[in-house]
XYZ file of C-alpha atoms in Angstrom:
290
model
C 105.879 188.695 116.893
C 103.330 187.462 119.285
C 103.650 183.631 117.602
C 107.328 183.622 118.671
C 106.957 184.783 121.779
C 104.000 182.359 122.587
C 105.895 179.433 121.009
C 109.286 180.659 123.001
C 107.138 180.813 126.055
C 105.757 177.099 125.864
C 109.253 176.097 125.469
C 110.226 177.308 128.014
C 107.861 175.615 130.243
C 107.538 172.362 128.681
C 111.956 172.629 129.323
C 111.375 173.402 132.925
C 108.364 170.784 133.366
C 110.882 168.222 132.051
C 113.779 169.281 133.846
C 112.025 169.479 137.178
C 110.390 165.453 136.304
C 114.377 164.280 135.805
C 115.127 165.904 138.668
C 112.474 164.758 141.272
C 113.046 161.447 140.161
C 116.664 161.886 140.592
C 115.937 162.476 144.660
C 113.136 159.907 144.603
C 114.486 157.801 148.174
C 116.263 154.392 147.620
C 117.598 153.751 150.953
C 116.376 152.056 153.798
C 116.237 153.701 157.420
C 118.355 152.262 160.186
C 117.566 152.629 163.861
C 118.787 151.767 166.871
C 117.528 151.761 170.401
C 120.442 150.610 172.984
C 120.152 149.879 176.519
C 122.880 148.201 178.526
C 120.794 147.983 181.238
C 117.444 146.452 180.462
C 117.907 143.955 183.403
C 119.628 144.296 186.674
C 119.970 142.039 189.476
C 117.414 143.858 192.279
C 120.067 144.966 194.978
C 118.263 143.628 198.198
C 120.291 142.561 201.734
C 120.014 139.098 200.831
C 121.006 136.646 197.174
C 118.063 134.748 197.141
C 117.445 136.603 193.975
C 119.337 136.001 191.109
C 119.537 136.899 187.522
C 120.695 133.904 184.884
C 120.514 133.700 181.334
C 121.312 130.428 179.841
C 122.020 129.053 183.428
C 124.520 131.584 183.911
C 124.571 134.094 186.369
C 124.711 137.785 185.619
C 124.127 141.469 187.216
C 122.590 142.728 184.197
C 121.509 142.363 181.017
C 121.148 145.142 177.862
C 118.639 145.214 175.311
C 119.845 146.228 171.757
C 116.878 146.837 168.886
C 117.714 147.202 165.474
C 115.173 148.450 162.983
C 114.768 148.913 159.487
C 112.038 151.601 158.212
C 110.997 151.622 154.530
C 110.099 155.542 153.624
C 110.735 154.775 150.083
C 108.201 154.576 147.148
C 107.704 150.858 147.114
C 107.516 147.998 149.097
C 110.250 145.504 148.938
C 109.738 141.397 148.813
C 111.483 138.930 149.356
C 115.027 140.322 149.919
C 117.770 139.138 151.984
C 118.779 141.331 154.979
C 122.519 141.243 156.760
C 123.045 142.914 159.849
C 127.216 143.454 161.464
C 127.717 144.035 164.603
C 131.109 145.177 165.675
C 132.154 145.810 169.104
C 134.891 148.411 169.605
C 136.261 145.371 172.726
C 135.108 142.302 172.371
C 135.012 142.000 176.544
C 132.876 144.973 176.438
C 130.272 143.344 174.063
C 128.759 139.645 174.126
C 125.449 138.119 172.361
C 123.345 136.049 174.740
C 120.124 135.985 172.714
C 118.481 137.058 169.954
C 114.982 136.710 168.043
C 113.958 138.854 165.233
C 110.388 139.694 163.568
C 108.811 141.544 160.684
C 105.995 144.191 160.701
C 103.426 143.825 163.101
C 106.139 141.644 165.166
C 105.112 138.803 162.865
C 107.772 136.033 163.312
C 106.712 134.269 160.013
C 107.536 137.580 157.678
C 111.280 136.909 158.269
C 113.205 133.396 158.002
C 117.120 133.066 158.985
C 118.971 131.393 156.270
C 121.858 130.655 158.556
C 122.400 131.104 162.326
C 124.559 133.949 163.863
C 128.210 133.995 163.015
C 131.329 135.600 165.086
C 134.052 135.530 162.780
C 136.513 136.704 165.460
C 135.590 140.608 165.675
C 132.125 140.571 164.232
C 128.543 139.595 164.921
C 127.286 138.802 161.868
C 123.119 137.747 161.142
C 121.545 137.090 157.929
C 117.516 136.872 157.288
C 115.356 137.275 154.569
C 112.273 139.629 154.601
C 109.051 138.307 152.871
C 108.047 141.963 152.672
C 109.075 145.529 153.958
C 105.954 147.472 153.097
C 106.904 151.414 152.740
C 105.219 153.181 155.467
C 104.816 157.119 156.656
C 105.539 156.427 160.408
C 107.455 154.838 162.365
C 106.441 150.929 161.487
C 109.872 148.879 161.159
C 109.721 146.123 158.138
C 111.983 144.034 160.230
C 113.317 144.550 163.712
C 116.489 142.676 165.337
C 116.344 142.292 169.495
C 119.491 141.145 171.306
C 119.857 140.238 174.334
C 123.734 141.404 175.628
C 126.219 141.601 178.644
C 128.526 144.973 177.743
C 128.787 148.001 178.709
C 129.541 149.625 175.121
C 127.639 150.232 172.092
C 128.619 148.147 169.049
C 129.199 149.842 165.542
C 125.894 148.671 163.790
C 125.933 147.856 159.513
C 122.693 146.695 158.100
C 123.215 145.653 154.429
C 120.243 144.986 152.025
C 120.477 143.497 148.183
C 119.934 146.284 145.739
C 119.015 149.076 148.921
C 120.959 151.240 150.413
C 121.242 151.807 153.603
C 121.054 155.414 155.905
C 120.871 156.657 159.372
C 117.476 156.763 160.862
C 115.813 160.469 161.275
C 112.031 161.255 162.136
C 112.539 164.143 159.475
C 112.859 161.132 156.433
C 109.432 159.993 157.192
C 106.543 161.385 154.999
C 104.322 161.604 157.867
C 106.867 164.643 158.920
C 106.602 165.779 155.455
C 102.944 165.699 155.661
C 102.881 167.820 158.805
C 105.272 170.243 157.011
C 103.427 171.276 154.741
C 100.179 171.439 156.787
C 102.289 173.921 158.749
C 103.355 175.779 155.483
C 99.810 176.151 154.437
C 98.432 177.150 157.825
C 101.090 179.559 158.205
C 100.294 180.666 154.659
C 97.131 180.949 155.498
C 97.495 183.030 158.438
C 99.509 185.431 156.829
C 97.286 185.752 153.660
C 94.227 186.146 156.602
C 96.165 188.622 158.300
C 96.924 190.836 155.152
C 93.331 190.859 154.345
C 92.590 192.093 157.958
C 95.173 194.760 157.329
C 93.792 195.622 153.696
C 90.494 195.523 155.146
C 91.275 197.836 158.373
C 93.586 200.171 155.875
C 90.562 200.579 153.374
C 87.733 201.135 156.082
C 89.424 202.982 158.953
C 93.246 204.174 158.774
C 92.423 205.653 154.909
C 89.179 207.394 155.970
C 90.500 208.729 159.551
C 94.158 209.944 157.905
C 91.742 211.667 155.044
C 90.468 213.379 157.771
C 93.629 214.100 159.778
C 95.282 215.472 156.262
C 92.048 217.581 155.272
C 93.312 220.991 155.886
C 96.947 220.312 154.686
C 95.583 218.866 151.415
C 93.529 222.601 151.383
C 97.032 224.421 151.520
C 98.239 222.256 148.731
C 95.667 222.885 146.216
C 95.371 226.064 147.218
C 98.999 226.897 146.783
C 98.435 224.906 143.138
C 95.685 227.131 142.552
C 97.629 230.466 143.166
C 100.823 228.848 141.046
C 98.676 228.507 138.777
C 96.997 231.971 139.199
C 100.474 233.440 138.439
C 101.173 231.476 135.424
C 97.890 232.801 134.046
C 98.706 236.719 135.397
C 102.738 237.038 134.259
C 101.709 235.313 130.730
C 99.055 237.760 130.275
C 96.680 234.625 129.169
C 93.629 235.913 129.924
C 93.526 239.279 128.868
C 90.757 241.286 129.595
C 89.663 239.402 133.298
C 90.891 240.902 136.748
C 92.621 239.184 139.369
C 89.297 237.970 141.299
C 87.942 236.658 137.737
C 91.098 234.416 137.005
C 90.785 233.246 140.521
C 87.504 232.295 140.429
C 87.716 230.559 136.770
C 91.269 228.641 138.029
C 88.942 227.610 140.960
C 86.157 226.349 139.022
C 88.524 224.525 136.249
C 90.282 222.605 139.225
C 86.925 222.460 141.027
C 85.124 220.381 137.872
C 88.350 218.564 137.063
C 88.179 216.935 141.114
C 84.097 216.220 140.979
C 84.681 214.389 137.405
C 87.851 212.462 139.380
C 85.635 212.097 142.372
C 82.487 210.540 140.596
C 84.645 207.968 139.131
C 85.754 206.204 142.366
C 83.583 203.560 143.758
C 81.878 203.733 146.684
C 84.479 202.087 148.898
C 87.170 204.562 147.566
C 85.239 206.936 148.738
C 84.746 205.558 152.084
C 88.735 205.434 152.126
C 88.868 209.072 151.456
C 86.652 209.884 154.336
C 83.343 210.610 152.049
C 84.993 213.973 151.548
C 83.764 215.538 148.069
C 85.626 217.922 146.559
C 83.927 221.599 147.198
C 84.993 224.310 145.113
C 86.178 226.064 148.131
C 89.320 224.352 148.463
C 91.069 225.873 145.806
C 90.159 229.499 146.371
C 93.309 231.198 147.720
């Protein structure tokens, strides 16, 4: 019997050691995060009494300026080489959305990691840039593998598509990184930790004070209740005529040393520290005199 249960019982976890390794790979990450960081007003003309100062960009005068920076964070498992990046950029107006400038670099704001196949393209609603990464290394931060700046005149946020061969692509959140993860479970184990430290206080303050001072509260009501056992017991003896021959004082005395030997042999079995709990009380034979 116990060879079937053992072998039934290793099934069963090798089956759930497998099944959980299918499905952690099945949420391993495969996407790519996408941020964006949009400011329509990165530069404005300073508003002073005169014009002497002006604001141009490409010899063209303008009030203001917006920055838009596009990122892409690897929190994946692996680092990624050599692929080809494609970013779409689709203002909801096109008068409320035009491309001035634009320069783009890889980790570290190295130029060299990322080369531009072909130059941007407006194909009569969309902005549309293509690059190719040498390398978006997976990182636990906040370190893009390639970041996008443009340089804009608009007032209105583009809709932003970042497409990546064999990647997909998802909405940036701090809570994807594994940094965040990290700090999780630091927080789980702390907090685990706490509460495992604060039981032990509580065992610790049960055992060594509430136990002994309660023993000592309860004393005289745990009297009454072996005394009342006692005479029950005393009565039982007395209506069954069980011990014939012995007056009342005699079966109260033998009823009180029977329950009086059965507590010492209880008592000098408890270790010392259950014997703290109980207020260092011994049983006295006493207690179950009625």
């Amino acid at each position: 019997m116990w060879k079937n249960i053992l072998v039934a019982a290793l099934s069963a976890l090798f089956t759930f050691a497998g099944s959980y390794y299918f499905y952690s790979e099945s949420l391993a990450i495969s996407k790519l995060d996408l941020h964006k960081d949009y400011d329509d007003n990165y530069f404005s003309k300073p508003k002073f009494p005169s014009d002497d100062i002006i604001l141009t960009v490409n010899k063209i005068e303008k009030e203001k300026i917006g920055l838009l920076q596009i990122s892409l964070l690897n929190y994946t498992a692996k680092d990624y080489l050599d692929i080809p990046i494609n970013f779409k950029l689709t203002p909801k107006e096109l008068s409320n959305f035009k491309v001035l400038a634009y320069s783009v670099v890889g980790h570290g704001d190295v130029n060299d990691l990322v080369k531009e196949p072909k130059k941007m393209e407006f194909d009569g609603n969309s902005f549309n840039f293509s690059f190719k990464v040498s390398a978006i290394n997976r990182t636990e931060k906040s370190d893009y593998g390639i970041q996008l700046r443009i340089l804009f005149e608009g007032t209105e946020e583009p809709n932003i598509r970042a497409f990546a061969k064999g990647v997909g692509i998802r909405d940036f959140d701090i809570n994807n990184s594994p940094y965040q993860e990290t700090i999780s479970k630091k927080s789980l184990l702390i907090f685990i930790g706490a509460l495992v430290c604060f039981c032990l206080v509580m065992f610790i303050l049960m055992i060594f004070i509430l136990n002994p001072v309660m023993s000592i509260l309860t004393r005289k009501s745990d009297i009454k209740s072996r005394q009342k056992y006692a005479e029950s017991l005393f009565l039982a003896i007395k209506n069954e005529n069980l011990l014939p021959g012995k007056t009342d004082p005699q079966i109260a005395e033998f009823i009180a040393d029977m329950l009086h030997r059965r507590q010492c042999e209880w008592w000098d079995k408890r270790s010392p520290i259950a014997k703290w709990s109980l207020g260092l009380m011994a049983p006295e034979r006493k207690e179950h005199l009625f």
